Coordinates of C-alpha atoms and ligand atoms in Angstrom, one line a residue:
X1 CA 119.0 -26.3 -78.9
X2 CA 118.2 -27.8 -75.6
X3 CA 114.6 -28.9 -75.0
X4 CA 113.2 -29.2 -71.5
X5 CA 109.7 -30.7 -70.7
X6 CA 107.4 -29.9 -67.8
X7 CA 103.8 -29.8 -66.7
X8 CA 103.4 -26.1 -66.1
X9 CA 105.6 -23.3 -67.6
X10 CA 105.1 -20.2 -65.6
X11 CA 106.4 -17.0 -67.2
X12 CA 106.8 -14.5 -64.4
X13 CA 107.6 -14.9 -60.8
X14 CA 105.8 -11.9 -59.2
X15 CA 102.9 -12.7 -56.9
X16 CA 100.6 -14.2 -59.5
X17 CA 103.3 -16.5 -61.1
X18 CA 104.8 -17.6 -57.7
X19 CA 101.4 -18.2 -56.1
X20 CA 100.4 -20.3 -59.1
X21 CA 103.7 -22.3 -59.0
X22 CA 103.2 -23.0 -55.3
X23 CA 99.7 -24.3 -55.8
X24 CA 100.3 -26.3 -58.9
X25 CA 103.3 -28.0 -57.2
X26 CA 101.2 -28.7 -54.1
X27 CA 98.8 -30.5 -56.4
X28 CA 101.6 -32.7 -57.8
X29 CA 102.6 -30.8 -60.9
X30 CA 106.1 -30.1 -62.1
X31 CA 106.7 -26.4 -62.6
X32 CA 109.3 -24.3 -64.4
X33 CA 109.1 -20.7 -63.0
X34 CA 110.9 -18.0 -65.1
X35 CA 111.8 -14.4 -64.3
X36 CA 113.8 -11.6 -66.0
X37 CA 115.9 -11.1 -62.9
X38 CA 116.2 -12.0 -59.2
X39 CA 112.9 -13.0 -57.5
X40 CA 112.1 -9.7 -55.8
X41 CA 112.5 -7.6 -59.0
X42 CA 108.8 -7.4 -59.7
X43 CA 106.0 -4.9 -59.4
X44 CA 104.5 -7.1 -56.6
X45 CA 107.5 -6.2 -54.5
X46 CA 106.8 -2.5 -55.0
X47 CA 103.2 -2.5 -53.7
X48 CA 103.0 -0.2 -50.7
X49 CA 99.5 0.4 -49.6
X50 CA 98.2 -3.1 -48.9
X51 CA 95.9 -6.0 -49.9
X52 CA 92.1 -6.2 -49.5
X53 CA 91.0 -8.6 -46.8
X54 CA 87.3 -8.0 -46.6
X55 CA 85.8 -10.3 -44.0
X56 CA 82.7 -8.2 -43.5
X57 CA 79.3 -9.9 -43.9
X58 CA 78.5 -7.5 -46.7
X59 CA 80.9 -8.3 -49.6
X60 CA 78.4 -6.4 -51.8
X61 CA 79.9 -3.1 -50.5
X62 CA 83.3 -4.0 -51.9
X63 CA 81.7 -5.1 -55.2
X64 CA 80.0 -1.7 -55.4
X65 CA 83.2 0.2 -54.8
X66 CA 85.0 -1.8 -57.5
X67 CA 82.1 -1.1 -59.9
X68 CA 82.0 2.6 -59.1
X69 CA 85.9 2.9 -59.5
X70 CA 85.5 1.3 -62.9
X71 CA 82.9 3.9 -63.9
X72 CA 80.4 0.9 -64.0
X73 CA 82.3 -0.9 -66.7
X74 CA 83.8 -3.8 -64.7
X75 CA 82.7 -7.4 -65.4
X76 CA 80.3 -8.3 -62.6
X77 CA 81.2 -12.0 -62.7
X78 CA 84.9 -11.2 -62.1
X79 CA 84.0 -8.8 -59.4
X80 CA 81.9 -11.4 -57.6
X81 CA 84.7 -14.0 -57.8
X82 CA 87.1 -11.5 -56.2
X83 CA 84.8 -10.4 -53.4
X84 CA 83.6 -14.0 -52.6
X85 CA 86.9 -15.9 -53.0
X86 CA 89.4 -13.2 -52.0
X87 CA 89.1 -13.5 -48.2
X88 CA 89.7 -17.3 -48.4
X89 CA 92.7 -16.9 -50.7
X90 CA 94.3 -14.4 -48.3
X91 CA 93.5 -16.5 -45.2
X92 CA 94.8 -19.8 -46.7
X93 CA 98.1 -18.6 -48.3
X94 CA 99.1 -15.4 -46.6
X95 CA 97.8 -15.8 -43.0
X96 CA 97.7 -19.6 -42.4
X97 CA 100.4 -21.0 -44.6
X98 CA 103.0 -18.2 -44.6
X99 CA 102.0 -16.2 -41.5
X100 CA 103.0 -12.9 -43.0
X101 CA 103.7 -10.2 -40.5
X102 CA 100.9 -7.8 -41.4
X103 CA 100.5 -4.9 -38.9
X104 CA 98.4 -5.7 -35.8
X105 CA 97.4 -3.9 -32.7
X106 CA 98.8 -4.7 -29.2
X107 CA 96.2 -7.4 -28.9
X108 CA 97.3 -9.1 -32.1
X109 CA 94.2 -7.9 -34.1
X110 CA 94.9 -7.1 -37.8
X111 CA 95.1 -3.4 -38.5
X112 CA 92.7 -2.5 -41.3
X113 CA 93.3 0.7 -43.2
X114 CA 91.3 2.5 -45.9
X115 CA 92.3 4.0 -49.3
X116 CA 90.7 6.3 -51.8
X117 CA 87.5 4.9 -53.3
X118 CA 86.9 2.4 -50.5
X119 CA 83.8 2.8 -48.4
X120 CA 85.2 0.9 -45.4
X121 CA 88.5 -0.1 -43.7
X122 CA 89.3 -3.4 -45.3
X123 CA 93.0 -3.3 -46.4
X124 CA 95.7 -5.1 -44.4
X125 CA 99.3 -3.9 -44.8
X126 CA 102.8 -4.5 -43.6
X127 CA 103.9 -0.9 -42.8
X128 CA 104.2 0.8 -46.2
X129 CA 106.0 -2.2 -47.8
X130 CA 103.2 -4.8 -48.1
X131 CA 104.2 -6.1 -51.5
X132 CA 107.8 -6.8 -50.2
X133 CA 106.5 -8.7 -47.1
X134 CA 104.3 -10.8 -49.2
X135 CA 106.6 -11.6 -52.2
X136 CA 109.6 -12.3 -49.9
X137 CA 107.6 -14.9 -48.0
X138 CA 106.1 -16.4 -51.2
X139 CA 109.5 -16.5 -52.9
X140 CA 111.0 -18.2 -49.8
X141 CA 108.4 -20.9 -49.9
X142 CA 108.9 -21.4 -53.7
X143 CA 112.6 -21.9 -53.1
X144 CA 111.9 -24.6 -50.6
X145 CA 109.3 -26.5 -52.8
X146 CA 110.8 -29.5 -54.6
X147 CA 108.7 -29.6 -57.7
X148 CA 109.4 -26.0 -58.7
X149 CA 112.5 -25.2 -60.7
X150 CA 113.3 -21.5 -60.6
X151 CA 115.0 -20.0 -63.6
X152 CA 116.2 -16.4 -63.0
X153 CA 117.4 -14.5 -66.0
X154 CA 115.5 -16.8 -68.3
X155 CA 113.6 -14.5 -70.7
X156 CA 110.6 -15.9 -72.7
X157 CA 111.0 -14.9 -76.3
X158 CA 108.0 -16.4 -78.1
X159 CA 105.2 -18.9 -77.4
X160 CA 105.3 -22.2 -79.1
X161 CA 102.2 -23.2 -80.9
X162 CA 101.3 -26.3 -82.8
X163 CA 100.6 -24.4 -86.0
X164 CA 104.0 -22.6 -86.1
X165 CA 106.6 -24.5 -84.1
X166 CA 106.0 -28.2 -84.2
X167 CA 108.4 -30.3 -86.3
X168 CA 105.4 -32.3 -87.5
X169 CA 104.0 -30.2 -90.3
X170 CA 100.6 -31.7 -90.1
X171 CA 100.2 -30.0 -86.7
X172 CA 99.4 -26.8 -88.5
X173 CA 95.8 -28.1 -89.0
X174 CA 95.3 -28.4 -85.2
X175 CA 93.3 -25.8 -83.3
X176 CA 95.4 -22.9 -82.0
X177 CA 97.3 -24.5 -79.1
X178 CA 100.2 -23.4 -77.0
X179 CA 102.8 -26.0 -76.0
X180 CA 105.5 -23.9 -74.2
X181 CA 107.9 -21.2 -75.2
X182 CA 111.3 -20.4 -76.6
X183 CA 113.4 -18.9 -73.8
X184 CA 116.7 -17.1 -73.7
X185 CA 119.0 -18.1 -70.8
X186 CA 120.8 -14.8 -70.4
X187 CA 123.7 -16.3 -68.4
X188 CA 124.8 -18.6 -71.3
X189 CA 123.2 -16.7 -74.3
X190 CA 121.6 -20.0 -75.3
X191 CA 118.0 -20.4 -76.5
X192 CA 116.1 -23.2 -74.9
X193 CA 112.7 -24.7 -75.9
X194 CA 110.6 -25.2 -72.8
X195 CA 107.8 -27.6 -73.8
X196 CA 104.8 -27.6 -71.4
X197 CA 101.3 -28.9 -71.0
X198 CA 100.2 -25.6 -69.7
X199 CA 101.8 -22.2 -70.3
X200 CA 101.0 -19.4 -67.9
X201 CA 101.6 -15.7 -68.7
X202 CA 102.3 -13.9 -65.4
X203 CA 104.6 -11.2 -66.8
X204 CA 103.0 -8.2 -64.9
X205 CA 102.4 -4.7 -66.3
X206 CA 103.5 -2.5 -69.1
X207 CA 104.3 0.9 -67.5
X208 CA 107.9 1.0 -68.9
X209 CA 106.6 1.7 -72.4
X210 CA 105.9 5.2 -71.0
X211 CA 108.5 7.9 -70.2
X212 CA 107.4 8.1 -66.5
X213 CA 106.3 5.0 -64.6
X214 CA 106.1 3.5 -61.2
X215 CA 106.8 0.1 -62.7
X216 CA 109.8 -2.2 -62.3
X217 CA 112.3 -2.2 -65.2
X218 CA 111.2 -4.7 -67.8
X219 CA 107.5 -4.1 -67.4
X220 CA 106.8 -3.7 -71.1
X221 CA 103.8 -6.0 -71.5
X222 CA 105.9 -9.0 -72.5
X223 CA 102.9 -11.3 -72.0
X224 CA 100.5 -9.1 -74.0
X225 CA 102.9 -8.9 -76.9
X226 CA 103.8 -12.6 -77.0
X227 CA 100.1 -13.6 -76.7
X228 CA 99.1 -11.2 -79.5
X229 CA 101.7 -12.6 -81.8
X230 CA 100.2 -16.1 -81.6
X231 CA 96.7 -14.7 -82.1
X232 CA 95.3 -14.5 -78.6
X233 CA 92.5 -12.1 -77.8
X234 CA 93.7 -8.9 -76.0
X235 CA 91.2 -6.5 -74.5
X236 CA 90.7 -3.1 -72.7
X237 CA 94.3 -2.0 -73.5
X238 CA 93.4 1.7 -73.7
X239 CA 92.8 1.6 -69.9
X240 CA 96.1 2.4 -68.4
X241 CA 95.9 3.9 -64.9
X242 CA 98.2 6.9 -64.2
X243 CA 99.3 7.7 -60.7
X244 CA 99.5 11.5 -60.2
X245 CA 102.5 11.9 -57.9
X246 CA 105.8 10.2 -58.6
X247 CA 109.2 11.5 -57.6
X248 CA 110.8 13.3 -60.6
X249 CA 114.3 14.6 -59.9
X250 CA 116.7 14.5 -62.9
X251 CA 118.8 11.4 -62.9
X252 CA 117.1 9.9 -59.8
X253 CA 114.8 6.8 -60.1
X254 CA 111.1 7.3 -60.2
X255 CA 109.2 6.2 -57.1
X256 CA 105.7 6.5 -55.9
X257 CA 104.9 9.4 -53.6
X258 CA 101.9 8.3 -51.6
X259 CA 98.5 10.0 -51.9
X260 CA 98.3 10.1 -48.1
X261 CA 100.6 13.2 -48.1
X262 CA 97.8 15.2 -49.8
X263 CA 95.3 13.7 -47.3
X264 CA 97.5 15.2 -44.5
X265 CA 97.7 18.7 -46.1
X266 CA 100.2 18.4 -48.9
X267 CA 99.5 20.9 -51.7
X268 CA 100.3 20.8 -55.4
X269 CA 102.1 23.8 -56.9
X270 CA 103.5 24.6 -60.3
X271 CA 107.2 25.3 -60.7
X272 CA 106.6 29.0 -60.0
X273 CA 105.2 28.1 -56.6
X274 CA 101.5 28.8 -57.5
X275 CA 98.5 26.6 -56.6
X276 CA 96.7 25.4 -59.8
X277 CA 94.4 22.6 -58.6
X278 CA 91.8 25.0 -57.2
X279 CA 91.0 26.4 -60.7
X280 CA 90.4 22.8 -61.9
X281 CA 88.3 21.2 -59.2
X282 CA 86.7 22.4 -55.9
X283 CA 88.5 19.6 -54.0
X284 CA 91.8 21.2 -55.0
X285 CA 94.8 18.9 -54.3
X286 CA 92.4 16.2 -53.0
X287 CA 90.5 15.7 -56.3
X288 CA 90.5 12.1 -57.6
X289 CA 93.7 10.5 -59.1
X290 CA 92.8 10.9 -62.7
X291 CA 91.6 14.6 -62.3
X292 CA 94.9 15.5 -60.5
X293 CA 97.0 13.6 -63.1
X294 CA 95.3 15.5 -66.0
X295 CA 95.6 18.8 -64.3
X296 CA 99.3 18.4 -63.7
X297 CA 99.9 17.3 -67.3
X298 CA 98.0 20.3 -68.6
X299 CA 99.9 22.7 -66.3
X300 CA 103.2 21.2 -67.5
X301 CA 102.2 21.4 -71.1
X302 CA 101.3 25.1 -70.7
X303 CA 104.4 26.1 -68.8
X304 CA 106.9 23.8 -70.4
X305 CA 108.2 22.9 -66.9
X306 CA 109.5 19.3 -66.4
X307 CA 107.7 18.7 -63.2
X308 CA 105.2 20.1 -60.6
X309 CA 105.8 20.4 -56.8
X310 CA 104.2 18.8 -53.8
X311 CA 104.5 21.3 -50.9
X312 CA 104.4 19.8 -47.4
X313 CA 104.9 23.0 -45.5
X314 CA 101.5 22.6 -43.8
X315 CA 103.0 19.7 -41.8
X316 CA 105.7 20.0 -39.1
X317 CA 109.1 18.3 -39.7
X318 CA 108.5 15.9 -36.8
X319 CA 105.1 14.9 -38.2
X320 CA 106.6 14.2 -41.6
X321 CA 109.4 12.1 -40.2
X322 CA 107.2 9.9 -38.1
X323 CA 104.1 9.6 -40.3
X324 CA 106.0 9.3 -43.7
X325 CA 109.4 7.7 -42.9
X326 CA 109.8 6.0 -46.3
X327 CA 109.0 9.1 -48.3
X328 CA 111.3 11.2 -46.1
X329 CA 114.2 8.8 -46.2
X330 CA 113.9 8.0 -49.9
X331 CA 113.6 11.7 -51.0
X332 CA 116.5 12.6 -48.7
X333 CA 118.7 9.8 -50.3
X334 CA 118.1 11.7 -53.6
X335 CA 118.9 15.1 -52.3
X336 CA 115.4 16.4 -51.4
X337 CA 114.7 17.2 -47.7
X338 CA 110.9 17.2 -47.7
X339 CA 110.9 18.9 -44.2
X340 CA 112.3 22.0 -45.9
X341 CA 111.5 21.9 -49.6
X342 CA 108.7 20.7 -51.9
X343 CA 108.9 17.3 -53.7
X344 CA 109.3 17.4 -57.5
X345 CA 106.6 15.2 -59.0
X346 CA 105.1 14.1 -62.3
X347 CA 102.2 11.7 -63.0
X348 CA 103.3 8.2 -64.2
X349 CA 101.9 5.1 -65.8
X350 CA 101.0 2.8 -63.0
X351 CA 98.7 -0.1 -63.8
X352 CA 97.3 -1.9 -66.9
X353 CA 93.6 -2.5 -66.4
X354 CA 93.4 -4.4 -69.8
X355 CA 95.6 -7.3 -71.0
X356 CA 95.2 -10.8 -72.4
X357 CA 91.6 -11.9 -72.2
X358 CA 91.1 -14.6 -69.6
X359 CA 88.1 -16.4 -68.1
X360 CA 87.7 -16.9 -64.4
X361 CA 90.1 -19.8 -64.4
X362 CA 92.8 -18.0 -66.4
X363 CA 92.1 -19.5 -69.8
X364 CA 92.8 -17.4 -72.8
X365 CA 91.5 -17.8 -76.3
X366 CA 94.5 -20.1 -77.1
X367 CA 94.3 -23.7 -75.9
X368 CA 96.6 -24.5 -72.9
X369 CA 97.6 -20.8 -72.6
X370 CA 96.6 -19.0 -69.4
X371 CA 97.0 -15.3 -68.3
X372 CA 96.9 -14.3 -64.7
X373 CA 97.7 -11.3 -62.4
X374 CA 98.2 -8.0 -64.1
X375 CA 98.8 -9.6 -67.5
X376 CA 95.4 -11.3 -67.7
X377 CA 92.2 -9.4 -68.1
X378 CA 88.9 -10.8 -66.8
X379 CA 87.3 -7.4 -66.8
X380 CA 87.7 -7.1 -63.0
X381 CA 88.9 -3.5 -63.3
X382 CA 86.9 -2.4 -66.3
X383 CA 88.0 1.1 -67.3
X384 CA 89.7 1.9 -64.0
X385 CA 91.1 0.1 -60.9
X386 CA 90.1 0.4 -57.3
X387 CA 93.2 0.8 -55.0
X388 CA 94.6 -2.4 -53.5
X389 CA 92.7 -4.8 -55.6
X390 CA 95.6 -6.1 -57.7
X391 CA 97.6 -8.1 -55.2
X392 CA 94.3 -9.9 -54.4
X393 CA 93.6 -10.4 -58.0
X394 CA 97.0 -12.1 -58.3
X395 CA 96.1 -14.6 -55.5
X396 CA 92.6 -15.4 -56.7
X397 CA 93.6 -15.7 -60.4
X398 CA 96.6 -17.9 -59.5
X399 CA 94.5 -20.2 -57.2
X400 CA 91.7 -20.8 -59.7
X401 CA 94.0 -21.3 -62.7
X402 CA 96.3 -23.7 -60.8
X403 CA 93.4 -25.8 -59.6
X404 CA 91.8 -26.1 -63.0
X405 CA 95.1 -26.9 -64.7
X406 CA 96.1 -29.5 -62.2
X407 CA 92.8 -31.3 -62.6
X408 CA 93.1 -31.1 -66.4
X409 CA 96.6 -32.4 -66.5
X410 CA 95.7 -35.3 -64.2
X411 CA 92.8 -36.1 -66.5
X412 CA 94.0 -35.1 -69.9
X413 CA 95.9 -36.5 -72.8
X414 CA 98.5 -34.0 -73.8
X415 CA 100.5 -34.6 -76.9
X416 CA 103.7 -32.6 -76.8
X417 CA 105.5 -32.4 -80.1
X418 CA 109.1 -31.8 -80.9
X419 CA 109.7 -28.1 -81.3
X420 CA 111.4 -26.7 -84.4
X421 CA 115.0 -25.6 -84.0
X422 CA 115.6 -22.0 -83.0
X423 CA 118.0 -20.2 -85.3
X424 CA 120.0 -17.3 -83.9
X425 CA 122.2 -15.0 -85.9
X426 CA 125.6 -14.3 -84.4
X427 CA 125.8 -10.5 -84.9
X428 CA 125.8 -8.3 -81.7
X429 CA 123.0 -5.8 -81.4
X430 CA 124.1 -2.2 -81.1
X431 CA 123.1 -1.0 -77.6
X432 CA 122.9 2.6 -78.8
X433 CA 120.1 1.7 -81.3
X434 CA 118.2 -0.3 -78.6
X435 CA 118.4 2.6 -76.1
X436 CA 117.4 5.2 -78.6
X437 CA 114.5 3.2 -80.0
X438 CA 113.2 2.5 -76.5
X439 CA 113.4 6.2 -75.6
X440 CA 111.4 7.0 -78.8
X441 CA 108.7 4.6 -77.8
X442 CA 108.6 6.0 -74.2
X443 CA 108.4 9.6 -75.4
X444 CA 105.8 8.8 -78.1
X445 CA 103.6 7.0 -75.7
X446 CA 103.9 9.7 -73.0
X447 CA 103.2 12.6 -75.3
X448 CA 100.6 11.1 -77.6
X449 CA 99.0 8.2 -75.8
X450 CA 99.5 9.1 -72.2
X451 CA 97.2 10.8 -69.6
X452 CA 95.5 13.0 -72.2
X453 CA 94.8 11.6 -75.7
X454 CA 93.4 13.1 -78.9
X455 CA 92.6 11.5 -82.3
X456 CA 95.4 13.5 -83.9
X457 CA 98.0 12.5 -81.2
X458 CA 97.0 8.9 -81.5
X459 CA 97.3 8.9 -85.3
X460 CA 100.8 10.4 -85.0
X461 CA 101.8 7.9 -82.4
X462 CA 100.6 5.1 -84.6
X463 CA 102.6 6.3 -87.6
X464 CA 105.8 6.6 -85.5
X465 CA 105.4 3.3 -83.9
X466 CA 104.5 1.4 -87.1
X467 CA 107.7 2.7 -88.7
X468 CA 109.7 1.9 -85.6
X469 CA 108.3 -1.7 -85.5
X470 CA 109.5 -2.3 -89.0
X471 CA 113.0 -1.1 -88.0
X472 CA 113.0 -3.1 -84.9
X473 CA 111.8 -6.2 -86.7
X474 CA 114.6 -6.2 -89.2
X475 CA 117.1 -5.3 -86.6
X476 CA 115.8 -8.1 -84.3
X477 CA 116.0 -10.7 -87.1
X478 CA 119.6 -9.9 -87.8
X479 CA 121.0 -9.9 -84.3
X480 CA 121.9 -12.3 -81.5
X481 CA 119.2 -12.1 -78.8
X482 CA 119.6 -10.2 -75.6
X483 CA 117.1 -9.3 -72.9
X484 CA 117.1 -5.7 -74.1
X485 CA 116.4 -6.7 -77.6
X486 CA 113.5 -9.0 -76.6
X487 CA 112.2 -6.2 -74.4
X488 CA 112.4 -3.6 -77.2
X489 CA 110.5 -5.9 -79.6
X490 CA 107.7 -6.5 -77.1
X491 CA 107.6 -2.8 -76.0
X492 CA 106.9 -1.6 -79.5
X493 CA 104.2 -4.2 -80.0
X494 CA 102.5 -3.4 -76.7
X495 CA 102.6 0.3 -77.5
X496 CA 101.0 -0.2 -80.9
X497 CA 98.2 -2.3 -79.3
X498 CA 97.5 0.4 -76.7
X499 CA 97.4 3.1 -79.4
X500 CA 95.2 0.9 -81.6
X501 CA 92.7 0.3 -78.7
X502 CA 92.7 4.0 -77.8
X503 CA 92.1 5.0 -81.4
X504 CA 89.1 2.7 -81.6
X505 CA 87.5 4.1 -78.5
X506 CA 86.4 7.8 -78.8
X507 CA 84.7 7.9 -75.4
X508 CA 86.4 9.1 -72.3
X509 CA 85.8 6.6 -69.6
X510 CA 87.8 5.8 -66.4
X511 CA 91.5 6.0 -67.1
X512 CA 91.1 6.6 -70.9
X513 CA 90.7 10.4 -71.5
X514 CA 90.3 11.7 -75.0
X515 CA 90.0 15.4 -75.9
X516 CA 88.3 16.7 -79.1
X517 CA 90.4 17.1 -82.2
X518 CA 92.6 20.2 -82.0
Ligands
LIG601 C1 104.7 1.2 -57.0 C2 103.6 0.3 -57.0 C3 102.7 0.3 -55.9 C4 101.6 -0.6 -55.9 N1 100.8 -0.7 -54.8 C5 99.8 -1.6 -54.7 C6 99.1 -1.9 -53.5 O1 99.4 -1.3 -52.5 N2 98.1 -2.8 -53.5 C7 97.8 -3.6 -54.6 O2 96.9 -4.4 -54.6 N3 98.5 -3.4 -55.8 C8 99.5 -2.5 -55.9 N4 100.2 -2.3 -57.0 C9 99.9 -3.1 -58.2 C10 100.4 -4.5 -58.0 O3 101.7 -4.5 -57.3 C11 100.7 -5.3 -59.3 O4 99.5 -5.2 -60.1 C12 100.9 -6.8 -59.1 O5 101.9 -7.0 -58.1 C13 101.3 -7.5 -60.4 O6 101.7 -8.8 -60.0 P1 102.1 -9.8 -61.2 O7 102.5 -11.1 -60.5 O8 101.0 -9.8 -62.2 O9 103.4 -9.1 -61.9 P2 104.8 -8.7 -61.3 O10 104.8 -8.7 -59.9 O11 105.2 -7.4 -62.0 O12 105.8 -9.8 -61.9 C14 106.1 -10.0 -63.2 C15 107.1 -11.1 -63.4 O13 107.2 -11.5 -64.7 C16 108.6 -11.6 -65.1 N5 108.7 -11.4 -66.5 C17 108.2 -10.5 -67.3 N6 108.4 -10.7 -68.6 C18 109.1 -11.9 -68.7 C19 109.6 -12.7 -69.7 N7 109.6 -12.3 -71.0 N8 110.3 -13.8 -69.4 C20 110.4 -14.2 -68.1 N9 109.9 -13.5 -67.1 C21 109.3 -12.4 -67.4 C22 109.3 -10.5 -64.2 O14 110.7 -10.8 -64.1 C23 108.5 -10.7 -62.9 O15 109.1 -11.8 -62.2 C24 101.3 -1.4 -57.0 C25 102.2 -1.3 -58.2 C26 103.3 -0.5 -58.2 C27 104.1 -0.5 -59.4

């Protein structure tokens, strides 16, 4: 087994991980930056709407909007950090250093837009592909930064802790301390021990454990599962935000269908062409996200149909083509001409409000282990997330964690032990078993722990997942590792944690909705 040593091991190269890597390297630290696949294969790249850049003299209004969106459950300290430090983080990295091409008017003034839940225009954007503009620029800078070593296709398997993975057996009496991770190099099939002074979980979201999701493949809560296995505190996992409208044609990829379509007159219909939102909420198709998502799920459960429809016939074809070019082109590429026919849609898992508990400098309950971006949970979102806060959270959490770590590394005495050897069996994993187990997790989570939950459904989900975890564990121990196998093992763990958190919380709040026993 090869062993590599570094200052900072960053697991995940989305916006949070890449921003951390840049800042740690600028402060003189050596960084290893891992990702499952190529640099832009991350949820950060998929972000459409924009990023908050609130330069108003009243940051308290943004703080209030975040608290209201969270149903008054967000952590006020985390909210204050975001609203006070966010503008500087955007200015320094995105505007001054990387000069990202956000939309501006003819005079060069930034175009501020507004989204649901915001009381003012404070979101900057690059057309409807903001995440791509940001991540491409950040990844370009990462590639040109000497102290960062990028490792694509290097999949973290498990965290190294003194108590479990040091060759020196007396280390098991040390406090719970992380010193890196075992990582699979998918190109060679070799397992590498990456020993680090600081290990940073920036593995993004967990939407892929549900049948329908807006998330990038591989978003199964890798960081949450790895952290949980070494005993880190995980919190708020029952709060998974669902987006109401995601493209849902058979055999076509899922992608987000913007809410702005309903703002411009798009109407939700069931598969028989009937309106159903008006019976649920006086605001009809313009009701808030979670109300719409629940109404669609209930309609589909009652009718047995696989999807609902979003009808755009109130808009002229020309208007649709100019105002929504991305939606128009993407749907057309998958055989749906939205100027002539409604869009098939379903709700989908979108954002994890909970995660690995972290303080305002990214520290988790395990020494030298950080969690940032969507993987970390400072309580910023509480039970539900305000639109366009997440990219900003990535920047702020990365900046504060990198600064604190660089100072600690410069000061501190880190003893990095020799890791124990990794032993890998030679037998190939059967891909059919992996695929089927993953589908079972996704169906179970969607039906029993998705948009609408009940104690009975959660109990059933728990039983299925516990059995599945046993199966997967024994299968995992006997087979040579692959990315799919690592993903499956983490997916079932993350799913169980969500079900457990949801079972312990009988109160509907924010994105967690529980119905009475039926
Ligand atoms: C469709 C969509 C639209 C969105 N729109 C917006 C928006 O307009 N504004 C906004 O603020 N937010 C938006 N969000 C949310 C936001 O994009 C994400 O919350 C944020 O980008 C997460 O960034 P991250 O760096 O934490 O994770 P990601 O960007 O998901 O990156 C995760 C990284 O971790 C790597 N990784 C995972 N597991 C492992 C492992 N075991 N080993 C090695 N590497 C691993 C992945 O390869 C990837 O590089 C949107 C999200 C989606 C899905």
